[in-house]
Structures are given as C-alpha cells and as structure tokens.
Amino acid sequence: MSDRMPAEWARHARTWMAWPTSNDTFGDASELAAARAAWAAVANTIVRHEPVTMLINPGDRTDLLDPRIATVEVPLDDAWLRDSGPSFVHAADGGIRAVDWTFNGWGAQSWAKWDADRHVARRVAGLAGVPHIGSPLVQEGGGLHVDGAGTVLLTETVQLDPDRNPGWSREQVEAEVHARLGTSTAIWLPRGLTADYGEYGTRGHVDIVAAFTRPGSVVVHTQPDSGHPDHEVSQEAAEILRAATDARGRRLEVIELLAPTVTEVDGELVDYSYVNHYVANGVVVLCAFDDPRDADAARVLSLAYPGREIVLVDARDIFRFGGGVHCVTQQQPLQETR
C-alpha cells in the first residue's frame, strides 16, 4: 500500500494559510492592506468550521484575524500557500506525511522571489509534526487536483513547462506524481485560462479550470461568450474531461460552472472562476465577485457538495493579486484511524 492524497472534501485536521507580506505582488501599502483584508475574510470564514494556522512573516501585523486563528512566524516571500506549501498525504503506515515539491516561483518568473518560500513546505511539515518527503518535480499545489480515488488532473503548461521541469517527459511527470500522491491515472488538460498567462499568472493552474467534487464527478469552468478567449479553452477542457475515464474506469460526470459575467477590470482580462473554491469541514468557501452568477454558482455547488454550507467570500482582491480562495489555502487531512 502506498501513500495517498485524500480528496479535499475528506475531513481536515486544519487549514494552513500565509499572511500577505510586502513584495512586488502586492505593490504599495494600500494594495497590501487590501490583500490582507481579503485573506483575513477567507481565514475568518474557515476558522468557524475547522482550525486555521496562519504563517506570518516576522514583524508583520495580523490584527484583522479572528483570535481563534493560530499564528506562527515563518520567513515568507509571498502568500500563496497552496503553491509553496506541502501536499499532505495519508502514509502507508496510517500516519500523515507532507510532500515537498520543488518550488521555483512558478517557473522562475521575473517578479517572483522564492529564497524563503522554497523552504515553506518543509517548515509547515515540522509545525504539523509530520515527516516530509522531497520531490525533484517542480510544481505547485494549485497545479493538481485529486479525487482521492486514484485520479489526478494536471495541465501541460505547468508540469511540462520548460522553466519548471526542463527535459521531463509526460511519462516521467506521471510516474513522480503517482509515486507521491498514490494516484494511478492522470488526466491532462492542455492549458489554463487565458488571463493566467499574464504578468502575475501561474501559466495554467488547473484549480481555476476544473475540480473534482466527488469520485467520478468534476466541475469545469465554462465561458459561454463565444467572443471570449476562454470560450474555446473551457469547451476543450470539458470535451477532454467527458471523454476521459478515471482510475476506476468510469466516464466522468462533467458539471459546467458558468463563468462570472465580469470578464475585464480596468481594461484588463481577468480569470474570475468559481471553480477556485475551497472545501473545508462542513463548508464550501466560494469565490464571490458581486456578480449575477454568484448565486447560480452557489446553487450548483450546493448540489455538488450536499450537506455543506456554501459561504460566498468576495475574492476580487485575491484575483487582483494573482489567485483565488483555493490558491491561498492548503488542507491538512485528519489522520486515519486503523
């Protein structure tokens, strides 16, 4: 029996996050303040349902946080813990382990710094009191999605990015991912949403395109406007997912999640997506955009996650800085009882 990454909807021991600190991502003091307010809104929502630990760059203030949130000082470059943090797995011996992917600033992008963040996964493992296992594969937690039953979603422009993994073949990537996550079937999407290839983008993270909601079922970002560049991107993703079979040999049920009606902010294309939600104990934290489709997305996900409360949290400022609710959170699963 190998290690296995459980699905996000499995019970959590806690959620890990990182507090925004001064850097190029957040720009001036007003932008940093906006980022902190947005991150706090997410953390303060989650802590009503499960424990939250927030990593804080030494010297930063955290007065916006609910006092129930644990804080610990850790050197940080940025605040996207889904990407710099570990992927927690159930170990073969019944414990929890933390997979420490190699992190290089989303493909060594010019604005990124990762001298501190490349050590964050190992530090989180230590704080969690679990062993960590390193991986030579350069990738981020937002670049994968698992169903907990052997299937993983990947994108070609992330794992096969020459600035991340030069010389790696698809087969080599799959072998490493399967070895670390206990998966056996990889479904590859060719690319991410168009705006994700902008200045502060990730070059194709899957967690704004598609996400499992249970084994055999996946939600996919759907852009109905034929004039939008993501119309074809989302159509192609849906077609690939409908034609794919999971690790159990089943065709996937594909649930279309309509994109918000807002597609530009200040003349710039945005990649607003309801797919980028976070599933915690008893709750789904859903990105909101003050958009007519917010309520529609909440209804779709209430059916996809029966029994969970759907809480909308304004994610416009998080997306302004390069990600969404899923990108700033990382789940630590509850240890299995044997």
CSV table of C-alpha atoms in Angstrom, one decimal:
chain,number,residue,atom,x,y,z
A,1,MET,CA,0.0,0.0,0.0
A,2,SER,CA,1.4,3.4,-1.0
A,3,ASP,CA,0.9,6.9,0.3
A,4,ARG,CA,-2.4,8.5,-0.9
A,5,MET,CA,-3.5,12.1,-1.1
A,6,PRO,CA,-7.1,12.2,0.1
A,7,ALA,CA,-9.7,14.4,-1.7
A,8,GLU,CA,-10.2,17.9,-0.4
A,9,TRP,CA,-13.6,17.0,0.9
A,10,ALA,CA,-12.2,14.4,3.3
A,11,ARG,CA,-12.1,15.5,6.9
A,12,HIS,CA,-9.4,18.1,7.8
A,13,ALA,CA,-7.2,18.5,10.8
A,14,ARG,CA,-6.7,22.1,9.9
A,15,THR,CA,-6.2,24.6,7.1
A,16,TRP,CA,-2.8,26.3,6.6
A,17,MET,CA,-2.5,29.8,5.1
A,18,ALA,CA,0.2,32.5,4.7
A,19,TRP,CA,-0.3,36.2,5.5
A,20,PRO,CA,0.5,38.7,2.7
A,21,THR,CA,3.8,40.4,3.2
A,22,SER,CA,5.4,43.3,1.4
A,23,ASN,CA,6.6,42.3,-2.1
A,24,ASP,CA,6.1,43.1,-5.8
A,25,THR,CA,2.8,41.0,-5.9
A,26,PHE,CA,1.0,43.4,-3.6
A,27,GLY,CA,2.7,46.7,-4.7
A,28,ASP,CA,2.1,49.7,-2.4
A,29,ALA,CA,0.7,49.9,1.1
A,30,SER,CA,-2.9,50.3,0.0
A,31,GLU,CA,-2.7,47.1,-2.1
A,32,LEU,CA,-1.1,45.2,0.7
A,33,ALA,CA,-3.8,46.3,3.1
A,34,ALA,CA,-6.5,45.2,0.6
A,35,ALA,CA,-4.8,41.8,0.2
A,36,ARG,CA,-4.7,41.3,4.0
A,37,ALA,CA,-8.3,42.2,4.3
A,38,ALA,CA,-9.2,39.6,1.6
A,39,TRP,CA,-7.0,36.9,3.1
A,40,ALA,CA,-8.5,37.6,6.6
A,41,ALA,CA,-12.0,37.2,5.2
A,42,VAL,CA,-11.2,33.7,4.0
A,43,ALA,CA,-9.4,32.7,7.1
A,44,ASN,CA,-12.1,34.1,9.4
A,45,THR,CA,-14.7,32.1,7.5
A,46,ILE,CA,-12.8,28.8,7.6
A,47,VAL,CA,-12.0,29.0,11.4
A,48,ARG,CA,-15.7,28.9,12.2
A,49,HIS,CA,-15.5,25.3,10.8
A,50,GLU,CA,-12.0,24.0,11.5
A,51,PRO,CA,-8.7,25.1,13.0
A,52,VAL,CA,-6.6,27.5,10.9
A,53,THR,CA,-2.9,28.3,11.2
A,54,MET,CA,-1.6,31.4,9.5
A,55,LEU,CA,2.1,31.7,8.7
A,56,ILE,CA,3.3,35.3,9.4
A,57,ASN,CA,6.5,36.9,8.0
A,58,PRO,CA,8.4,38.1,11.1
A,59,GLY,CA,7.4,41.6,12.1
A,60,ASP,CA,4.1,41.7,10.2
A,61,ARG,CA,0.8,42.7,11.9
A,62,THR,CA,-2.2,40.5,11.9
A,63,ASP,CA,-4.9,42.5,13.8
A,64,LEU,CA,-7.6,41.6,11.2
A,65,LEU,CA,-7.6,37.9,12.1
A,66,ASP,CA,-10.1,36.1,14.3
A,67,PRO,CA,-8.4,35.4,17.6
A,68,ARG,CA,-9.1,31.7,17.2
A,69,ILE,CA,-6.6,31.6,14.3
A,70,ALA,CA,-3.2,30.3,15.4
A,71,THR,CA,-0.3,32.4,14.1
A,72,VAL,CA,3.4,31.4,13.8
A,73,GLU,CA,6.3,33.4,12.4
A,74,VAL,CA,7.9,31.9,9.4
A,75,PRO,CA,10.1,33.7,6.8
A,76,LEU,CA,7.9,34.3,3.7
A,77,ASP,CA,8.3,35.7,0.2
A,78,ASP,CA,4.7,35.5,-0.8
A,79,ALA,CA,1.2,34.4,0.4
A,80,TRP,CA,0.1,31.6,-1.9
A,81,LEU,CA,0.3,28.6,0.4
A,82,ARG,CA,-1.5,26.3,-1.9
A,83,ASP,CA,1.6,26.6,-4.1
A,84,SER,CA,4.6,26.9,-1.7
A,85,GLY,CA,3.1,24.7,1.0
A,86,PRO,CA,3.1,20.9,1.0
A,87,SER,CA,0.6,18.4,-0.3
A,88,PHE,CA,-0.4,16.3,2.7
A,89,VAL,CA,-0.9,12.6,2.1
A,90,HIS,CA,-2.1,9.6,4.2
A,91,ALA,CA,1.0,7.5,4.6
A,92,ALA,CA,1.0,3.7,4.1
A,93,ASP,CA,1.7,3.3,7.9
A,94,GLY,CA,-1.5,5.2,8.8
A,95,GLY,CA,0.1,8.5,9.6
A,96,ILE,CA,0.3,11.8,7.7
A,97,ARG,CA,3.2,12.9,5.5
A,98,ALA,CA,3.9,16.1,3.7
A,99,VAL,CA,5.1,16.1,0.1
A,100,ASP,CA,7.6,18.9,-0.5
A,101,TRP,CA,7.5,19.6,-4.2
A,102,THR,CA,10.4,21.7,-5.6
A,103,PHE,CA,9.2,25.3,-5.7
A,104,ASN,CA,10.9,27.9,-8.1
A,105,GLY,CA,8.5,30.8,-8.2
A,106,TRP,CA,6.0,29.5,-10.8
A,107,GLY,CA,8.7,28.8,-13.4
A,108,ALA,CA,11.3,31.3,-12.2
A,109,GLN,CA,9.2,34.3,-13.2
A,110,SER,CA,11.0,37.6,-13.2
A,111,TRP,CA,8.9,39.2,-10.4
A,112,ALA,CA,8.9,36.2,-8.1
A,113,LYS,CA,11.2,35.6,-5.1
A,114,TRP,CA,11.4,32.1,-3.5
A,115,ASP,CA,14.5,32.1,-1.3
A,116,ALA,CA,12.2,31.7,1.8
A,117,ASP,CA,9.2,30.1,0.1
A,118,ARG,CA,11.2,27.1,-1.2
A,119,HIS,CA,11.6,26.1,2.4
A,120,VAL,CA,7.9,26.7,3.5
A,121,ALA,CA,6.7,23.1,2.8
A,122,ARG,CA,9.3,21.6,5.0
A,123,ARG,CA,8.7,24.2,7.7
A,124,VAL,CA,4.9,23.5,7.6
A,125,ALA,CA,5.6,19.8,7.9
A,126,GLY,CA,7.7,20.5,11.0
A,127,LEU,CA,5.0,22.7,12.5
A,128,ALA,CA,2.4,20.0,11.8
A,129,GLY,CA,4.6,17.4,13.4
A,130,VAL,CA,4.7,15.1,10.4
A,131,PRO,CA,7.6,13.8,8.2
A,132,HIS,CA,8.2,15.4,4.9
A,133,ILE,CA,9.3,13.7,1.7
A,134,GLY,CA,11.0,15.8,-1.0
A,135,SER,CA,10.3,15.6,-4.7
A,136,PRO,CA,12.5,16.8,-7.6
A,137,LEU,CA,9.4,17.7,-9.6
A,138,VAL,CA,8.8,21.4,-9.8
A,139,GLN,CA,5.1,22.1,-9.4
A,140,GLU,CA,2.6,23.8,-7.1
A,141,GLY,CA,-0.4,22.6,-5.2
A,142,GLY,CA,-2.7,24.7,-7.5
A,143,GLY,CA,-1.4,22.7,-10.5
A,144,LEU,CA,-3.0,19.5,-9.5
A,145,HIS,CA,-6.4,18.2,-8.3
A,146,VAL,CA,-7.2,14.7,-7.0
A,147,ASP,CA,-10.4,12.7,-6.5
A,148,GLY,CA,-8.9,10.7,-3.6
A,149,ALA,CA,-9.6,7.5,-5.5
A,150,GLY,CA,-6.6,7.4,-7.9
A,151,THR,CA,-7.2,10.2,-10.4
A,152,VAL,CA,-5.3,13.4,-10.7
A,153,LEU,CA,-5.8,16.4,-13.0
A,154,LEU,CA,-2.8,18.2,-14.5
A,155,THR,CA,-2.1,20.8,-17.2
A,156,GLU,CA,0.6,20.6,-19.9
A,157,THR,CA,1.7,24.2,-19.5
A,158,VAL,CA,2.5,23.6,-15.8
A,159,GLN,CA,4.1,20.2,-15.2
A,160,LEU,CA,5.7,20.2,-18.7
A,161,ASP,CA,6.8,23.9,-18.5
A,162,PRO,CA,10.5,24.1,-19.6
A,163,ASP,CA,11.0,26.7,-16.9
A,164,ARG,CA,9.8,24.3,-14.3
A,165,ASN,CA,10.8,20.8,-15.5
A,166,PRO,CA,13.1,21.0,-18.5
A,167,GLY,CA,13.6,17.7,-20.2
A,168,TRP,CA,10.9,15.9,-18.3
A,169,SER,CA,8.5,13.8,-20.3
A,170,ARG,CA,4.8,13.3,-19.6
A,171,GLU,CA,5.6,9.8,-18.5
A,172,GLN,CA,8.2,10.9,-16.1
A,173,VAL,CA,5.9,13.5,-14.6
A,174,GLU,CA,3.1,11.0,-14.2
A,175,ALA,CA,5.5,8.5,-12.5
A,176,GLU,CA,6.6,11.0,-10.0
A,177,VAL,CA,3.1,12.4,-9.3
A,178,HIS,CA,1.7,8.9,-8.9
A,179,ALA,CA,4.5,7.9,-6.6
A,180,ARG,CA,3.9,10.8,-4.3
A,181,LEU,CA,0.1,11.0,-4.3
A,182,GLY,CA,-0.8,7.4,-4.7
A,183,THR,CA,-2.7,8.1,-7.9
A,184,SER,CA,-2.7,5.9,-11.0
A,185,THR,CA,-4.5,7.8,-13.7
A,186,ALA,CA,-3.6,11.3,-14.9
A,187,ILE,CA,-6.0,13.4,-16.9
A,188,TRP,CA,-4.1,16.2,-18.8
A,189,LEU,CA,-5.7,19.5,-19.8
A,190,PRO,CA,-3.7,21.4,-22.5
A,191,ARG,CA,-3.7,24.8,-20.8
A,192,GLY,CA,-5.3,27.0,-18.2
A,193,LEU,CA,-7.4,30.2,-18.5
A,194,THR,CA,-6.1,33.0,-20.7
A,195,ALA,CA,-5.5,35.6,-18.0
A,196,ASP,CA,-3.5,33.1,-16.0
A,197,TYR,CA,-0.7,33.7,-18.6
A,198,GLY,CA,-0.5,37.4,-17.6
A,199,GLU,CA,2.3,39.1,-15.6
A,200,TYR,CA,1.4,37.5,-12.2
A,201,GLY,CA,-0.2,34.3,-13.6
A,202,THR,CA,0.8,30.7,-12.9
A,203,ARG,CA,0.8,29.7,-16.6
A,204,GLY,CA,-2.0,27.3,-16.3
A,205,HIS,CA,-3.0,26.1,-12.9
A,206,VAL,CA,-5.8,23.5,-13.1
A,207,ASP,CA,-7.6,24.8,-10.0
A,208,ILE,CA,-9.3,27.6,-11.8
A,209,VAL,CA,-10.3,25.3,-14.7
A,210,ALA,CA,-11.6,22.1,-13.2
A,211,ALA,CA,-12.1,20.4,-9.8
A,212,PHE,CA,-13.4,17.1,-8.6
A,213,THR,CA,-16.4,17.3,-6.3
A,214,ARG,CA,-16.5,13.5,-5.7
A,215,PRO,CA,-15.0,10.5,-7.4
A,216,GLY,CA,-16.5,10.4,-10.9
A,217,SER,CA,-17.7,14.0,-10.9
A,218,VAL,CA,-15.9,17.2,-11.9
A,219,VAL,CA,-16.9,20.8,-12.2
A,220,VAL,CA,-15.4,22.7,-15.1
A,221,HIS,CA,-15.1,26.5,-15.8
A,222,THR,CA,-17.5,27.3,-18.6
A,223,GLN,CA,-17.3,30.6,-20.6
A,224,PRO,CA,-20.5,30.9,-22.6
A,225,ASP,CA,-19.4,34.1,-24.5
A,226,SER,CA,-18.1,32.9,-27.9
A,227,GLY,CA,-16.1,36.1,-28.3
A,228,HIS,CA,-14.1,35.5,-25.1
A,229,PRO,CA,-10.7,33.7,-25.4
A,230,ASP,CA,-11.7,31.3,-22.7
A,231,HIS,CA,-14.7,30.1,-24.6
A,232,GLU,CA,-12.7,27.6,-26.6
A,233,VAL,CA,-10.4,26.9,-23.7
A,234,SER,CA,-13.3,25.8,-21.5
A,235,GLN,CA,-15.0,23.9,-24.3
A,236,GLU,CA,-11.8,21.9,-25.0
A,237,ALA,CA,-11.4,21.2,-21.3
A,238,ALA,CA,-15.0,20.0,-21.0
A,239,GLU,CA,-14.6,17.7,-24.0
A,240,ILE,CA,-11.4,16.2,-22.7
A,241,LEU,CA,-13.0,15.5,-19.3
A,242,ARG,CA,-16.1,14.0,-20.9
A,243,ALA,CA,-14.0,11.6,-23.0
A,244,ALA,CA,-11.7,10.7,-20.1
A,245,THR,CA,-12.0,7.8,-17.7
A,246,ASP,CA,-10.9,7.9,-14.1
A,247,ALA,CA,-8.8,5.4,-12.2
A,248,ARG,CA,-11.9,3.2,-11.7
A,249,GLY,CA,-12.6,3.1,-15.4
A,250,ARG,CA,-15.6,5.4,-15.3
A,251,ARG,CA,-16.5,8.2,-17.7
A,252,LEU,CA,-16.7,11.4,-15.7
A,253,GLU,CA,-19.8,13.4,-15.0
A,254,VAL,CA,-18.9,16.9,-16.1
A,255,ILE,CA,-20.8,19.8,-14.4
A,256,GLU,CA,-20.5,23.1,-16.1
A,257,LEU,CA,-19.9,26.1,-13.8
A,258,LEU,CA,-20.7,29.3,-15.7
A,259,ALA,CA,-18.0,32.0,-15.5
A,260,PRO,CA,-18.9,35.3,-13.9
A,261,THR,CA,-20.3,37.9,-16.3
A,262,VAL,CA,-17.4,40.3,-15.5
A,263,THR,CA,-14.5,39.5,-17.8
A,264,GLU,CA,-12.4,42.7,-17.6
A,265,VAL,CA,-11.4,45.1,-14.8
A,266,ASP,CA,-9.8,48.4,-15.8
A,267,GLY,CA,-9.5,47.2,-19.3
A,268,GLU,CA,-7.5,44.0,-18.3
A,269,LEU,CA,-8.8,40.5,-18.9
A,270,VAL,CA,-9.5,38.6,-15.6
A,271,ASP,CA,-9.7,34.9,-14.9
A,272,TYR,CA,-12.5,35.1,-12.3
A,273,SER,CA,-13.6,31.5,-11.7
A,274,TYR,CA,-16.0,29.7,-9.3
A,275,VAL,CA,-14.0,26.5,-9.8
A,276,ASN,CA,-11.4,28.0,-7.4
A,277,HIS,CA,-13.4,27.2,-4.3
A,278,TYR,CA,-12.2,25.6,-1.1
A,279,VAL,CA,-13.9,22.6,0.6
A,280,ALA,CA,-13.4,22.6,4.4
A,281,ASN,CA,-15.2,20.7,7.2
A,282,GLY,CA,-18.9,21.3,6.7
A,283,VAL,CA,-18.4,24.3,4.4
A,284,VAL,CA,-17.5,25.3,0.8
A,285,VAL,CA,-15.8,28.7,0.7
A,286,LEU,CA,-16.8,30.0,-2.7
A,287,CYS,CA,-15.3,32.9,-4.6
A,288,ALA,CA,-17.8,35.8,-5.0
A,289,PHE,CA,-17.4,38.7,-7.4
A,290,ASP,CA,-20.6,40.8,-6.8
A,291,ASP,CA,-21.8,39.2,-10.0
A,292,PRO,CA,-25.2,38.0,-11.1
A,293,ARG,CA,-23.8,34.5,-11.4
A,294,ASP,CA,-22.6,34.3,-7.8
A,295,ALA,CA,-25.9,32.8,-6.7
A,296,ASP,CA,-26.0,30.4,-9.6
A,297,ALA,CA,-22.6,29.0,-8.7
A,298,ALA,CA,-23.7,28.7,-5.1
A,299,ARG,CA,-26.7,26.6,-6.2
A,300,VAL,CA,-24.6,24.3,-8.4
A,301,LEU,CA,-22.0,23.7,-5.7
A,302,SER,CA,-24.7,23.1,-3.0
A,303,LEU,CA,-25.9,20.2,-5.2
A,304,ALA,CA,-22.3,19.0,-5.8
A,305,TYR,CA,-21.5,19.1,-2.1
A,306,PRO,CA,-24.7,18.0,-0.3
A,307,GLY,CA,-24.8,18.7,3.4
A,308,ARG,CA,-22.2,21.5,3.3
A,309,GLU,CA,-22.9,25.2,3.9
A,310,ILE,CA,-21.9,27.4,0.9
A,311,VAL,CA,-20.3,30.6,2.0
A,312,LEU,CA,-19.6,33.3,-0.5
A,313,VAL,CA,-16.5,35.4,0.2
A,314,ASP,CA,-15.5,38.4,-2.0
A,315,ALA,CA,-12.5,37.2,-4.0
A,316,ARG,CA,-12.0,40.1,-6.3
A,317,ASP,CA,-8.9,41.4,-4.5
A,318,ILE,CA,-7.4,37.9,-4.2
A,319,PHE,CA,-7.8,37.5,-8.0
A,320,ARG,CA,-6.4,41.1,-8.5
A,321,PHE,CA,-3.1,39.8,-6.9
A,322,GLY,CA,-3.0,36.6,-8.9
A,323,GLY,CA,-5.2,33.8,-7.5
A,324,GLY,CA,-8.4,32.9,-5.6
A,325,VAL,CA,-9.7,31.3,-2.4
A,326,HIS,CA,-8.3,27.9,-3.3
A,327,CYS,CA,-4.8,29.4,-4.0
A,328,VAL,CA,-4.4,30.8,-0.5
A,329,THR,CA,-5.4,27.7,1.4
A,330,GLN,CA,-3.9,24.2,2.0
A,331,GLN,CA,-5.7,21.4,3.8
A,332,GLN,CA,-4.1,19.0,6.3
A,333,PRO,CA,-6.2,15.9,6.4
A,334,LEU,CA,-7.3,14.2,9.6
A,335,GLN,CA,-5.2,11.2,10.4
A,336,GLU,CA,-7.0,7.9,9.5
A,337,THR,CA,-7.9,5.6,12.4
A,338,ARG,CA,-6.8,2.0,11.9
